[in-house]
mmCIF file of C-alpha atoms in Angstrom:
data_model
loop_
_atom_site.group_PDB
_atom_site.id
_atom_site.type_symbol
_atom_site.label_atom_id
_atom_site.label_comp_id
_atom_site.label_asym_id
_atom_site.label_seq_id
_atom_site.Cartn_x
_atom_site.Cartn_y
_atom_site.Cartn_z
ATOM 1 C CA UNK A 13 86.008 122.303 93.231
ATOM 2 C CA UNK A 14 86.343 118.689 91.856
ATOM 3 C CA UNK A 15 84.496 119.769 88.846
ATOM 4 C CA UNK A 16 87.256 122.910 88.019
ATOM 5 C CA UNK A 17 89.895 120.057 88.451
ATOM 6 C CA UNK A 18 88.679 117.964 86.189
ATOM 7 C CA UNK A 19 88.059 121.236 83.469
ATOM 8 C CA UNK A 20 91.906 122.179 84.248
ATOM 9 C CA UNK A 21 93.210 118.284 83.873
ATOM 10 C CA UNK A 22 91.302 118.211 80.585
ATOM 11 C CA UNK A 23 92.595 121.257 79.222
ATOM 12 C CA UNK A 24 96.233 120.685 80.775
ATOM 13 C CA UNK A 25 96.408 117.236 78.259
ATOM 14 C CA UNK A 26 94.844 119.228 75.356
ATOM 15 C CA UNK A 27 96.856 122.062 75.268
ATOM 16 C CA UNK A 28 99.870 119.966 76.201
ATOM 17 C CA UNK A 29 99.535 117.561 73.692
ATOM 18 C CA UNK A 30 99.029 120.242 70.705
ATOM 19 C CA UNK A 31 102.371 121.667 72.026
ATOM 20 C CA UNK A 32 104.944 118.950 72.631
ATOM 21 C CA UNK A 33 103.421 117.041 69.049
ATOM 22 C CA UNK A 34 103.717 120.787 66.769
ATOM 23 C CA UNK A 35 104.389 118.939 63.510
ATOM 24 C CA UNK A 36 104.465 115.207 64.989
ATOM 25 C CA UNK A 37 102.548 112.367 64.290
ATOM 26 C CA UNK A 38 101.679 110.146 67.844
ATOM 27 C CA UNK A 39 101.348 106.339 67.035
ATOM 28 C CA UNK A 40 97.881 106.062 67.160
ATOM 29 C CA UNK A 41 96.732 106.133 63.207
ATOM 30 C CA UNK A 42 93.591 108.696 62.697
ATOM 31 C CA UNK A 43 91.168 108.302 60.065
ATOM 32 C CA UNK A 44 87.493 108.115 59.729
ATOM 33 C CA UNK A 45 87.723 104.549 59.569
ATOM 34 C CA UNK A 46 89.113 104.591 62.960
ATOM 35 C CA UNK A 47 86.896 107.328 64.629
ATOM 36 C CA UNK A 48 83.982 104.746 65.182
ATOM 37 C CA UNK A 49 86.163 102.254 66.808
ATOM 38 C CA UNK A 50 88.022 104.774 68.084
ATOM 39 C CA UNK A 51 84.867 106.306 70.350
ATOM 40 C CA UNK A 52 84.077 102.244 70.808
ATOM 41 C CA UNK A 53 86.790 101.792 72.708
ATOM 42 C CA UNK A 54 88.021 104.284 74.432
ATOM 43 C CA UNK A 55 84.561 106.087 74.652
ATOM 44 C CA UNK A 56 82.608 103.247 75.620
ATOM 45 C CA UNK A 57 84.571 99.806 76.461
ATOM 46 C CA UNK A 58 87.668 101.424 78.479
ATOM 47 C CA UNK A 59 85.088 103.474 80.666
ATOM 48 C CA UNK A 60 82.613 100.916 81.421
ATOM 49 C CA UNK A 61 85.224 98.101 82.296
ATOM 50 C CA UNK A 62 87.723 100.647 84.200
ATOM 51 C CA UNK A 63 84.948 101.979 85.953
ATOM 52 C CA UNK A 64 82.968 98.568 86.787
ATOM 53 C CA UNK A 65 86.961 97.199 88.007
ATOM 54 C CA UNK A 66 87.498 100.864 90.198
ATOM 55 C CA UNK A 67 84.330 102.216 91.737
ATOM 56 C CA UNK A 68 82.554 99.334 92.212
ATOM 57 C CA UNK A 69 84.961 96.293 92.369
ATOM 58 C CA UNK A 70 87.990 97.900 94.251
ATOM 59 C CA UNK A 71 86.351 100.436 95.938
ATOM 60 C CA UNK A 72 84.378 98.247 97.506
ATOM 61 C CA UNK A 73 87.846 95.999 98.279
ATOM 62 C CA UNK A 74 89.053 98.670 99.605
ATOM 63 C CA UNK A 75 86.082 100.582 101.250
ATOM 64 C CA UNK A 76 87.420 99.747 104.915
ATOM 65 C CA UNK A 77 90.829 101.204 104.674
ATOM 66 C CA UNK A 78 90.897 105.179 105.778
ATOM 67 C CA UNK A 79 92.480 107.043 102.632
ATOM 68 C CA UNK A 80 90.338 104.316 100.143
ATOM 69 C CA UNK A 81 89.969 107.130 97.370
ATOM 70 C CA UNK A 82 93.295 108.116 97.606
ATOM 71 C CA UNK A 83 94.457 104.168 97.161
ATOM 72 C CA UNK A 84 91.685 103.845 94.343
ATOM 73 C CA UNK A 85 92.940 107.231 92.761
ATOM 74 C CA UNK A 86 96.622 106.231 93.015
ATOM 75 C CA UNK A 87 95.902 102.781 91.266
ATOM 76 C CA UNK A 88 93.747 103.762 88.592
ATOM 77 C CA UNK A 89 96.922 106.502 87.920
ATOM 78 C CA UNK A 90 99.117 103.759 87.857
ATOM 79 C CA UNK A 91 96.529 101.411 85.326
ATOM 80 C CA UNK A 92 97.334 104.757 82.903
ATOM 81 C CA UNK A 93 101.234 104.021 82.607
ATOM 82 C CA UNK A 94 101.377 101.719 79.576
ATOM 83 C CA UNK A 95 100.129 104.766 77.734
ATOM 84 C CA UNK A 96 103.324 106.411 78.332
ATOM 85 C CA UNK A 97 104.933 105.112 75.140
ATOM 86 C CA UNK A 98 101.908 105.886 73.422
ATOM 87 C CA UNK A 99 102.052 109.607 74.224
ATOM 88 C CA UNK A 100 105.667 110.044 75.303
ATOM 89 C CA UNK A 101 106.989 110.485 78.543
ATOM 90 C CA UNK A 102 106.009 114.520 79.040
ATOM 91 C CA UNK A 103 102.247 113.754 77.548
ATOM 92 C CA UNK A 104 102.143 110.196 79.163
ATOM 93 C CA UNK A 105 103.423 111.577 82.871
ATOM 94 C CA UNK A 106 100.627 114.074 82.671
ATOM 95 C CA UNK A 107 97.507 111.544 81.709
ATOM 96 C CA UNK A 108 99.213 109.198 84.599
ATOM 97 C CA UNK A 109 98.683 112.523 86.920
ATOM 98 C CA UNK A 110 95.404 113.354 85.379
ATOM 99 C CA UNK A 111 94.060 110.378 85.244
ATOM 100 C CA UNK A 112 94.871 110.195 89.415
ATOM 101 C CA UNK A 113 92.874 113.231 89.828
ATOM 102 C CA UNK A 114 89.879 112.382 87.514
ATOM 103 C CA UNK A 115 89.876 108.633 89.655
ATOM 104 C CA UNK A 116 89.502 110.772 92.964
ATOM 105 C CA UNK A 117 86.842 112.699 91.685
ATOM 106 C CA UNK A 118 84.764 109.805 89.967
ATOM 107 C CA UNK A 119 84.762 107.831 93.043
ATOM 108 C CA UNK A 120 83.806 110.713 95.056
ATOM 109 C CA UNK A 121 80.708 110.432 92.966
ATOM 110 C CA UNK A 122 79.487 107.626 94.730
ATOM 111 C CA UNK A 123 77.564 106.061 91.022
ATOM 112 C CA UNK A 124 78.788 103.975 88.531
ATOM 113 C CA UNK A 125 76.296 105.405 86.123
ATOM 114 C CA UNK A 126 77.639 109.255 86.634
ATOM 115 C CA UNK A 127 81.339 108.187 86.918
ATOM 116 C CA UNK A 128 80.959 106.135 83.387
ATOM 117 C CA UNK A 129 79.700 109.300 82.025
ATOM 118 C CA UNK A 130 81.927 111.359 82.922
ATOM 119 C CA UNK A 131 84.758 109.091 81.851
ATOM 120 C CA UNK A 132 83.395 108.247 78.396
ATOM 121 C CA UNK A 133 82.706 112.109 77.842
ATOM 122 C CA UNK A 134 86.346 113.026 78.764
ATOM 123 C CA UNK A 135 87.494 110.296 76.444
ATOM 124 C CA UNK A 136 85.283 111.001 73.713
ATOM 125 C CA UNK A 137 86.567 114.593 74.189
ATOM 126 C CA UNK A 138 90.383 113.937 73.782
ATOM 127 C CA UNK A 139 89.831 112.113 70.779
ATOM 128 C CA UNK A 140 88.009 114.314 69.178
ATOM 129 C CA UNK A 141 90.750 116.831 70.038
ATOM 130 C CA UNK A 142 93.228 114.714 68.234
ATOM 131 C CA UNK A 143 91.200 113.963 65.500
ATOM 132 C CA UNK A 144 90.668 117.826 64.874
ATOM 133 C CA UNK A 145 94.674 118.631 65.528
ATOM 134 C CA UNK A 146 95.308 116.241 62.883
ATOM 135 C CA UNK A 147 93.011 117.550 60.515
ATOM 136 C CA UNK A 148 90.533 114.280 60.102
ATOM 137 C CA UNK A 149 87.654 116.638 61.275
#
């Protein structure tokens, strides 16, 4: 079940984000230079450090509280709002959501190793989506 959530919450952002930007150009300035750093950072440094902070730092904070995955979900949701601007509010409201769900599943993982995958993968993913939308692939 966890795993069809995390399908739908990918395809929710790519499909929403081709719609609401028809025509637009987001902030964020795509070009081949950019595509290495690009997957560098958001494919490899954002994962590793948000993971190492959420499922192993404040999980285990927060391991002796009932709902902890709920808490860690909600927070690494909340980490996601400075993106808002980025994205705009419908786009940025729905990677705050997404990104809620996606934190409940990776910590229900139990493994840093599997929850940095899956992070960097769904990163790596998205950009390449934009990269494609805006022609650079």
């Amino acid at each position: 079940m966890s795993g069809y959530l995390i399908i739908c919450g990918w395809l929710t952002s790519a499909i929403l984000t081709y719609c609401t930007n028809y025509g637009k150009r987001i902030y964020i300035v795509f070009s081949w230079a950019n595509l290495q750093k690009d997957f560098l950072i958001n494919g490899i440094m954002y994962p590793f450090f948000e993971e190492l902070l959420f499922r192993v730092i404040i999980a285990y904070l927060t391991s002796s509280f009932k709902y902890y995955k709920y808490l860690n979900a909600l927070l690494f949701g909340l980490v996601h709002i400075p993106n808002i601007p980025v994205y705009g509010t419908k786009i940025g409201v729905i990677h705050v959501f997404n990104a809620m769900v996606v934190g409940y599943y990776l910590i229900d993982l139990n493994s840093f190793v599997k929850s940095f995958f899956v992070h960097s993968l769904l990163n790596i993913s998205l950009s390449l989506v934009a990269y494609v939308y805006y022609g650079y692939i």
